Amino acid sequence: MKLIAAMSGGVDSAVAAARAAEAGHEVTGVHLALAANPQKYRSGARGCCTIEDSHDARRAADVVGIPFYIWDMAEEFHQGVVENFLSEYASGRTPNPCLRCNEKIKFAAVLDRARAMGFDGVVTGHYAITREGSTGKTLHRAIDNSKDQSYVLAVLTIEQIAGAIFPLGDTEKVDIRKEAAERGLYVANKPDSHDICFVPSGNNASWLHDRLGSEVGPIVDQSGTKIGEHKGAYTYTIGQRKGLGLSVPTEDGSPRFVLKIEPKTNTVVVGSREELAITKMFGEKPVWCGPEVTDKPTQGFVQIRAHGQALPCEYFYDGNQLVATLEKPLLGLATGQAMVIYDGDRVVGSATVSETLA
Amino acid sequence: MVSGAIEAMRTQLEKLGNPSSLHTQGREVRKELELAREQLAKVIGCHASEIIFTGSGTEANNTAIKGLYWKNRALGRNLVVISAIEHHAILDPAHWLHDHDGAEVVSIGVTKSGVVDLDALKVLIDNRGDEIAVISVMHSNNETGVIQPIAQIVAMANVASIPVHSDCVQSFCKVPLSFAELGLTAMTLSAHKIGGPLGIGILVLKRGIDIPAILHGGGQERDIRSGTLNAPSIVGFAVAATSSIPVAEIAELREEFTSGVLAEIPDAFLNGDSAQEHLPGIVNITFPGTESDTLLLLLDSKGISASTGSACTAGVQRPSHVLLAMGHNDKSARSSLRFSLGATTTRDEIKKVIELLPSVIEQARTANLR
Ligand SMILES: Cc1ncc(COP(=O)(O)O)c(C=O)c1O
């Protein structure tokens, strides 16, 4: 096949490209320039898309022996990922930008462009597995559970999965590093990136503060009584306990947690640990990674964070909302997060959490 | 590289001496190096003592524009004049002088065909001639191949006693060029554009003119450029400069190529072709509705190399400042490619490109509509 390998400059995508080329595919490396004003150097585990990263990607492509290009996706990235991140926070939700990036950039803008140029698909260094099934290619968890990235890929449609190649899903991360060293890839020991790549400081709250401004507002308890003030509602997350700065203690001295963020009134609602618990979640704008979910209640698992637990649940889709009812209550779930449904290790689909119920 | 140059370099590499040393080996290397200097001087049309060897064309450009500015700023001239289509090795030092050293920089525009606007330059010299520290205009442009009216610029500058530097990297050995006849104060050359080695350049600087150095040290080259001389590369440079490039054949292939491309892609158009003179080996073509980096990838996968304006430090393609200066907008500038033809280009290669181009353009247009 003729494939585009998306190369970030990290060890995973370098090995993925090498494996695809070794498997006999005609591979062309592409580094996505996502920042309009890239920084020169990378500091530790933070960020990607620095000039150093594009250098590392080019060097890896040379070692692998494939052509290499840089595609400017800064505008697409800004519109599809950064602005979405800001507007979601501004409306009191907690978005996951990596998911949006896969949905809008890597397997949309890049895959579309690749296909138009006569390529068959896009290779990435994501830890996930695809399998050929009777209904087409399906998406599955990687064997390295601690590295599994199927969660952030659960926004891909069947069409997009058909054009996605994940050569690393069958290998443990430690072995990928070893393999990179054996292949003579200089990035073998480069630290992984963890934080949000476009927040170079790693401090999301202050980054948001700089862009959304901060308006002081009330912190209220469940009854609506004001018990404190916050410095900008979006810097809080559901379930947060520290840093609330409340001076009015609860009657029994138990801690308070953020239960809800109401952007319209700029209010943060706090309450007890028990009040944080939810058992039911509703998701909008579902994407199916395989056969569509029906209104027939089905047993499976739901995951609500990139490296979170798979929680046993019953789920169905009523044609409008994806609904999951948990076996055991869950403490703290912010709207805007993605709920990803699994059938064993297969990704069924995902939706954006719009509402939760106790 | 020219095979004779490789041979000459190999022989030099086997010799030990430092050309600045006084011992026998040093003397021997120096003898060959100075012979190379004399051979180069003959080709350049300058005096051997006017040649200052540098580590690259970029270094020669930097030394010239900064040095001439510093020299004349001391005499009360603070204006640096360049053309809008200079290579980054002139644009960037000029902007650096502005940002860090208080220079005023004026960039002279070009006509639609890519020739420096002489009327604008004349107005500037008439009004502010005594403020101008240096004028730097390239002899021919590396993206369009358009040749600039350097002799006329020198004549205009002489009236106000302004030194003129010209980046002649692209013209050297491709079109007639003489330092003395042009009446230049300074000129930049680079070996790798004529089949010589990488990493060796020349600043030709008129006798009797001293400029402040950028690299200080042993004072090897007229105290203007310090550093042990790279004898093997200098010898290789001289051999390349004295080998002849089949310019007429290249120009003929260029004509075949351009007429072939225009016949196959009717809405494509040439940039700079309406200029009176251009280099034999450079063709710049706009293919409306395409993106140049898509074209590069598709062409390269078929074994054809072309290039675009320039990339920023992160490697992202930028619309060419040269094409923008010629009146292109961002979009059409980004739809343009430069093809280079050289001594090794064959008629078959030209035919192959013309044959493959329609399908490549078609695919690039589809990809652009994504
Ligand atoms: C017009 C022009 N000036 C300067 C340079 C820089 O020369 P060098 O590569 O030797 O630094 C080049 C080419 O690279 C060029 O085309």
PDB file of C-alpha atoms in Angstrom, chain A residues 28-184:
ATOM      1  CA  THR A  28       6.109   8.749   2.962  1.00  0.00           C
ATOM      2  CA  GLY A  29       6.773  10.510   6.265  1.00  0.00           C
ATOM      3  CA  VAL A  30       4.869  13.665   7.066  1.00  0.00           C
ATOM      4  CA  HIS A  31       5.348  15.932  10.050  1.00  0.00           C
ATOM      5  CA  LEU A  32       2.348  18.055  10.882  1.00  0.00           C
ATOM      6  CA  ALA A  33       3.204  21.632  11.717  1.00  0.00           C
ATOM      7  CA  LEU A  34       0.394  22.463  14.105  1.00  0.00           C
ATOM      8  CA  ALA A  35       1.587  25.629  15.774  1.00  0.00           C
ATOM      9  CA  ALA A  36       1.610  28.904  13.871  1.00  0.00           C
ATOM     10  CA  ASN A  37       4.609  30.071  15.911  1.00  0.00           C
ATOM     11  CA  PRO A  38       6.500  26.976  16.922  1.00  0.00           C
ATOM     12  CA  GLN A  39       8.879  27.095  19.844  1.00  0.00           C
ATOM     13  CA  LYS A  40      12.498  26.268  19.243  1.00  0.00           C
ATOM     14  CA  TYR A  41      13.019  23.583  21.824  1.00  0.00           C
ATOM     15  CA  ARG A  42      11.037  21.046  23.660  1.00  0.00           C
ATOM     16  CA  SER A  43      11.238  21.007  27.409  1.00  0.00           C
ATOM     17  CA  GLY A  44      10.834  17.580  28.938  1.00  0.00           C
ATOM     18  CA  ALA A  45       7.566  15.823  28.343  1.00  0.00           C
ATOM     19  CA  ARG A  46       5.748  18.903  27.277  1.00  0.00           C
ATOM     20  CA  GLY A  47       4.424  19.823  23.932  1.00  0.00           C
ATOM     21  CA  CYS A  48       5.173  18.720  20.453  1.00  0.00           C
ATOM     22  CA  CYS A  49       5.491  20.623  17.202  1.00  0.00           C
ATOM     23  CA  THR A  50       8.652  22.439  18.173  1.00  0.00           C
ATOM     24  CA  ILE A  51      11.336  23.016  15.585  1.00  0.00           C
ATOM     25  CA  GLU A  52      13.401  20.396  17.366  1.00  0.00           C
ATOM     26  CA  ASP A  53      10.562  17.903  16.939  1.00  0.00           C
ATOM     27  CA  SER A  54      10.298  18.509  13.218  1.00  0.00           C
ATOM     28  CA  HIS A  55      14.060  17.979  13.037  1.00  0.00           C
ATOM     29  CA  ASP A  56      13.801  14.737  14.950  1.00  0.00           C
ATOM     30  CA  ALA A  57      11.024  13.558  12.648  1.00  0.00           C
ATOM     31  CA  ARG A  58      13.081  14.359   9.560  1.00  0.00           C
ATOM     32  CA  ARG A  59      16.102  12.595  10.973  1.00  0.00           C
ATOM     33  CA  ALA A  60      14.011   9.503  11.788  1.00  0.00           C
ATOM     34  CA  ALA A  61      12.585   9.480   8.253  1.00  0.00           C
ATOM     35  CA  ASP A  62      16.116   9.638   6.848  1.00  0.00           C
ATOM     36  CA  VAL A  63      17.216   6.723   9.016  1.00  0.00           C
ATOM     37  CA  VAL A  64      14.163   4.713   7.980  1.00  0.00           C
ATOM     38  CA  GLY A  65      14.924   5.703   4.410  1.00  0.00           C
ATOM     39  CA  ILE A  66      11.621   7.274   3.398  1.00  0.00           C
ATOM     40  CA  PRO A  67      10.783  10.655   1.843  1.00  0.00           C
ATOM     41  CA  PHE A  68       9.764  13.305   4.322  1.00  0.00           C
ATOM     42  CA  TYR A  69       7.542  16.366   4.120  1.00  0.00           C
ATOM     43  CA  ILE A  70       6.096  18.920   6.450  1.00  0.00           C
ATOM     44  CA  TRP A  71       2.437  19.671   6.108  1.00  0.00           C
ATOM     45  CA  ASP A  72       1.162  22.919   7.505  1.00  0.00           C
ATOM     46  CA  MET A  73      -2.003  22.131   9.428  1.00  0.00           C
ATOM     47  CA  ALA A  74      -1.733  25.069  11.810  1.00  0.00           C
ATOM     48  CA  GLU A  75      -4.970  26.651  10.656  1.00  0.00           C
ATOM     49  CA  GLU A  76      -6.967  23.422  10.741  1.00  0.00           C
ATOM     50  CA  PHE A  77      -5.515  22.647  14.154  1.00  0.00           C
ATOM     51  CA  HIS A  78      -6.331  26.046  15.525  1.00  0.00           C
ATOM     52  CA  GLN A  79      -9.906  25.950  14.284  1.00  0.00           C
ATOM     53  CA  GLY A  80     -10.671  22.316  14.982  1.00  0.00           C
ATOM     54  CA  VAL A  81      -8.789  21.746  18.208  1.00  0.00           C
ATOM     55  CA  VAL A  82      -7.614  24.887  20.004  1.00  0.00           C
ATOM     56  CA  GLU A  83     -10.762  26.943  19.479  1.00  0.00           C
ATOM     57  CA  ASN A  84     -12.929  23.979  20.354  1.00  0.00           C
ATOM     58  CA  PHE A  85     -10.917  23.540  23.558  1.00  0.00           C
ATOM     59  CA  LEU A  86     -11.469  27.178  24.488  1.00  0.00           C
ATOM     60  CA  SER A  87     -15.154  27.287  23.651  1.00  0.00           C
ATOM     61  CA  GLU A  88     -15.837  24.045  25.495  1.00  0.00           C
ATOM     62  CA  TYR A  89     -14.147  25.398  28.623  1.00  0.00           C
ATOM     63  CA  ALA A  90     -15.976  28.687  28.206  1.00  0.00           C
ATOM     64  CA  SER A  91     -19.246  26.771  28.318  1.00  0.00           C
ATOM     65  CA  GLY A  92     -18.287  24.912  31.464  1.00  0.00           C
ATOM     66  CA  ARG A  93     -17.258  21.628  29.885  1.00  0.00           C
ATOM     67  CA  THR A  94     -13.999  19.693  30.063  1.00  0.00           C
ATOM     68  CA  PRO A  95     -12.867  18.730  26.565  1.00  0.00           C
ATOM     69  CA  ASN A  96     -10.172  16.280  25.485  1.00  0.00           C
ATOM     70  CA  PRO A  97      -8.162  17.952  22.697  1.00  0.00           C
ATOM     71  CA  CYS A  98      -6.252  14.778  21.693  1.00  0.00           C
ATOM     72  CA  LEU A  99      -9.532  13.215  20.694  1.00  0.00           C
ATOM     73  CA  ARG A 100     -10.472  16.253  18.622  1.00  0.00           C
ATOM     74  CA  CYS A 101      -7.054  16.189  16.981  1.00  0.00           C
ATOM     75  CA  ASN A 102      -7.532  12.587  15.882  1.00  0.00           C
ATOM     76  CA  GLU A 103     -11.047  13.317  14.724  1.00  0.00           C
ATOM     77  CA  LYS A 104     -10.384  16.569  12.875  1.00  0.00           C
ATOM     78  CA  ILE A 105      -6.702  16.482  11.925  1.00  0.00           C
ATOM     79  CA  LYS A 106      -4.890  13.161  11.806  1.00  0.00           C
ATOM     80  CA  PHE A 107      -7.693  11.036  10.415  1.00  0.00           C
ATOM     81  CA  ALA A 108      -9.636  13.772   8.677  1.00  0.00           C
ATOM     82  CA  ALA A 109      -7.581  16.587   7.172  1.00  0.00           C
ATOM     83  CA  VAL A 110      -4.482  14.413   6.799  1.00  0.00           C
ATOM     84  CA  LEU A 111      -6.260  11.246   5.686  1.00  0.00           C
ATOM     85  CA  ASP A 112      -8.422  13.163   3.199  1.00  0.00           C
ATOM     86  CA  ARG A 113      -5.419  14.878   1.729  1.00  0.00           C
ATOM     87  CA  ALA A 114      -3.463  11.624   1.608  1.00  0.00           C
ATOM     88  CA  ARG A 115      -6.312   9.853  -0.168  1.00  0.00           C
ATOM     89  CA  ALA A 116      -6.693  12.674  -2.658  1.00  0.00           C
ATOM     90  CA  MET A 117      -2.998  12.366  -3.415  1.00  0.00           C
ATOM     91  CA  GLY A 118      -3.333   8.682  -4.152  1.00  0.00           C
ATOM     92  CA  PHE A 119      -2.351   7.229  -0.781  1.00  0.00           C
ATOM     93  CA  ASP A 120      -4.275   4.374   0.800  1.00  0.00           C
ATOM     94  CA  GLY A 121      -4.024   5.329   4.427  1.00  0.00           C
ATOM     95  CA  VAL A 122      -2.283   6.965   7.359  1.00  0.00           C
ATOM     96  CA  VAL A 123       0.162   5.247   9.723  1.00  0.00           C
ATOM     97  CA  THR A 124       0.470   6.595  13.256  1.00  0.00           C
ATOM     98  CA  GLY A 125       2.304   5.571  16.419  1.00  0.00           C
ATOM     99  CA  HIS A 126      -0.898   5.187  18.425  1.00  0.00           C
ATOM    100  CA  TYR A 127      -1.152   2.166  20.687  1.00  0.00           C
ATOM    101  CA  ALA A 128      -4.264   0.461  19.336  1.00  0.00           C
ATOM    102  CA  ILE A 129      -5.124  -2.495  17.145  1.00  0.00           C
ATOM    103  CA  THR A 130      -7.380  -2.831  14.131  1.00  0.00           C
ATOM    104  CA  ARG A 131      -8.774  -6.187  13.010  1.00  0.00           C
ATOM    105  CA  GLU A 132     -10.470  -7.227   9.825  1.00  0.00           C
ATOM    106  CA  GLY A 133     -13.965  -8.434  10.616  1.00  0.00           C
ATOM    107  CA  SER A 134     -17.088  -9.325   8.682  1.00  0.00           C
ATOM    108  CA  THR A 135     -18.267  -5.726   8.974  1.00  0.00           C
ATOM    109  CA  GLY A 136     -14.929  -4.221   7.987  1.00  0.00           C
ATOM    110  CA  LYS A 137     -12.018  -3.071  10.116  1.00  0.00           C
ATOM    111  CA  THR A 138     -12.722  -2.742  13.839  1.00  0.00           C
ATOM    112  CA  LEU A 139     -10.811  -0.858  16.517  1.00  0.00           C
ATOM    113  CA  HIS A 140      -9.399  -2.582  19.622  1.00  0.00           C
ATOM    114  CA  ARG A 141      -7.318  -1.909  22.688  1.00  0.00           C
ATOM    115  CA  ALA A 142      -3.540  -2.271  22.497  1.00  0.00           C
ATOM    116  CA  ILE A 143      -1.940  -5.118  24.392  1.00  0.00           C
ATOM    117  CA  ASP A 144       0.037  -2.676  26.561  1.00  0.00           C
ATOM    118  CA  ASN A 145      -2.767  -1.616  28.847  1.00  0.00           C
ATOM    119  CA  SER A 146      -0.857   1.283  30.357  1.00  0.00           C
ATOM    120  CA  LYS A 147      -0.239   2.752  26.890  1.00  0.00           C
ATOM    121  CA  ASP A 148      -3.545   1.882  25.245  1.00  0.00           C
ATOM    122  CA  GLN A 149      -4.805   4.845  23.206  1.00  0.00           C
ATOM    123  CA  SER A 150      -8.022   3.376  21.861  1.00  0.00           C
ATOM    124  CA  TYR A 151      -9.911   5.911  23.987  1.00  0.00           C
ATOM    125  CA  VAL A 152      -8.618   8.912  22.040  1.00  0.00           C
ATOM    126  CA  LEU A 153      -9.249   7.075  18.755  1.00  0.00           C
ATOM    127  CA  ALA A 154     -12.871   6.294  19.556  1.00  0.00           C
ATOM    128  CA  VAL A 155     -13.981   9.305  17.512  1.00  0.00           C
ATOM    129  CA  LEU A 156     -13.025   7.598  14.246  1.00  0.00           C
ATOM    130  CA  THR A 157     -15.747   6.457  11.897  1.00  0.00           C
ATOM    131  CA  ILE A 158     -15.627   3.118  10.068  1.00  0.00           C
ATOM    132  CA  GLU A 159     -14.418   5.021   7.007  1.00  0.00           C
ATOM    133  CA  GLN A 160     -11.566   6.590   8.938  1.00  0.00           C
ATOM    134  CA  ILE A 161     -10.613   3.336  10.664  1.00  0.00           C
ATOM    135  CA  ALA A 162     -10.425   1.762   7.215  1.00  0.00           C
ATOM    136  CA  GLY A 163      -7.628   4.176   6.375  1.00  0.00           C
ATOM    137  CA  ALA A 164      -5.800   3.929   9.712  1.00  0.00           C
ATOM    138  CA  ILE A 165      -2.751   1.747  10.317  1.00  0.00           C
ATOM    139  CA  PHE A 166      -1.469   1.287  13.877  1.00  0.00           C
ATOM    140  CA  PRO A 167       1.658  -0.861  13.752  1.00  0.00           C
ATOM    141  CA  LEU A 168       2.443  -0.608  17.491  1.00  0.00           C
ATOM    142  CA  GLY A 169      -0.676  -2.058  19.123  1.00  0.00           C
ATOM    143  CA  ASP A 170       0.788  -5.527  19.537  1.00  0.00           C
ATOM    144  CA  THR A 171       3.905  -4.408  21.419  1.00  0.00           C
ATOM    145  CA  GLU A 172       4.776  -3.144  24.891  1.00  0.00           C
ATOM    146  CA  LYS A 173       6.165   0.368  25.056  1.00  0.00           C
ATOM    147  CA  VAL A 174       9.466  -0.774  26.605  1.00  0.00           C
ATOM    148  CA  ASP A 175      10.030  -3.003  23.612  1.00  0.00           C
ATOM    149  CA  ILE A 176       9.294  -0.147  21.223  1.00  0.00           C
ATOM    150  CA  ARG A 177      12.104   1.846  22.829  1.00  0.00           C
ATOM    151  CA  LYS A 178      14.445  -1.127  22.506  1.00  0.00           C
ATOM    152  CA  GLU A 179      13.432  -1.588  18.901  1.00  0.00           C
ATOM    153  CA  ALA A 180      14.012   2.098  18.199  1.00  0.00           C
ATOM    154  CA  ALA A 181      17.529   1.807  19.608  1.00  0.00           C
ATOM    155  CA  GLU A 182      18.187  -1.298  17.506  1.00  0.00           C
ATOM    156  CA  ARG A 183      16.981   0.517  14.426  1.00  0.00           C
ATOM    157  CA  GLY A 184      19.446   3.304  15.134  1.00  0.00           C
TER     158      GLY A 184
END
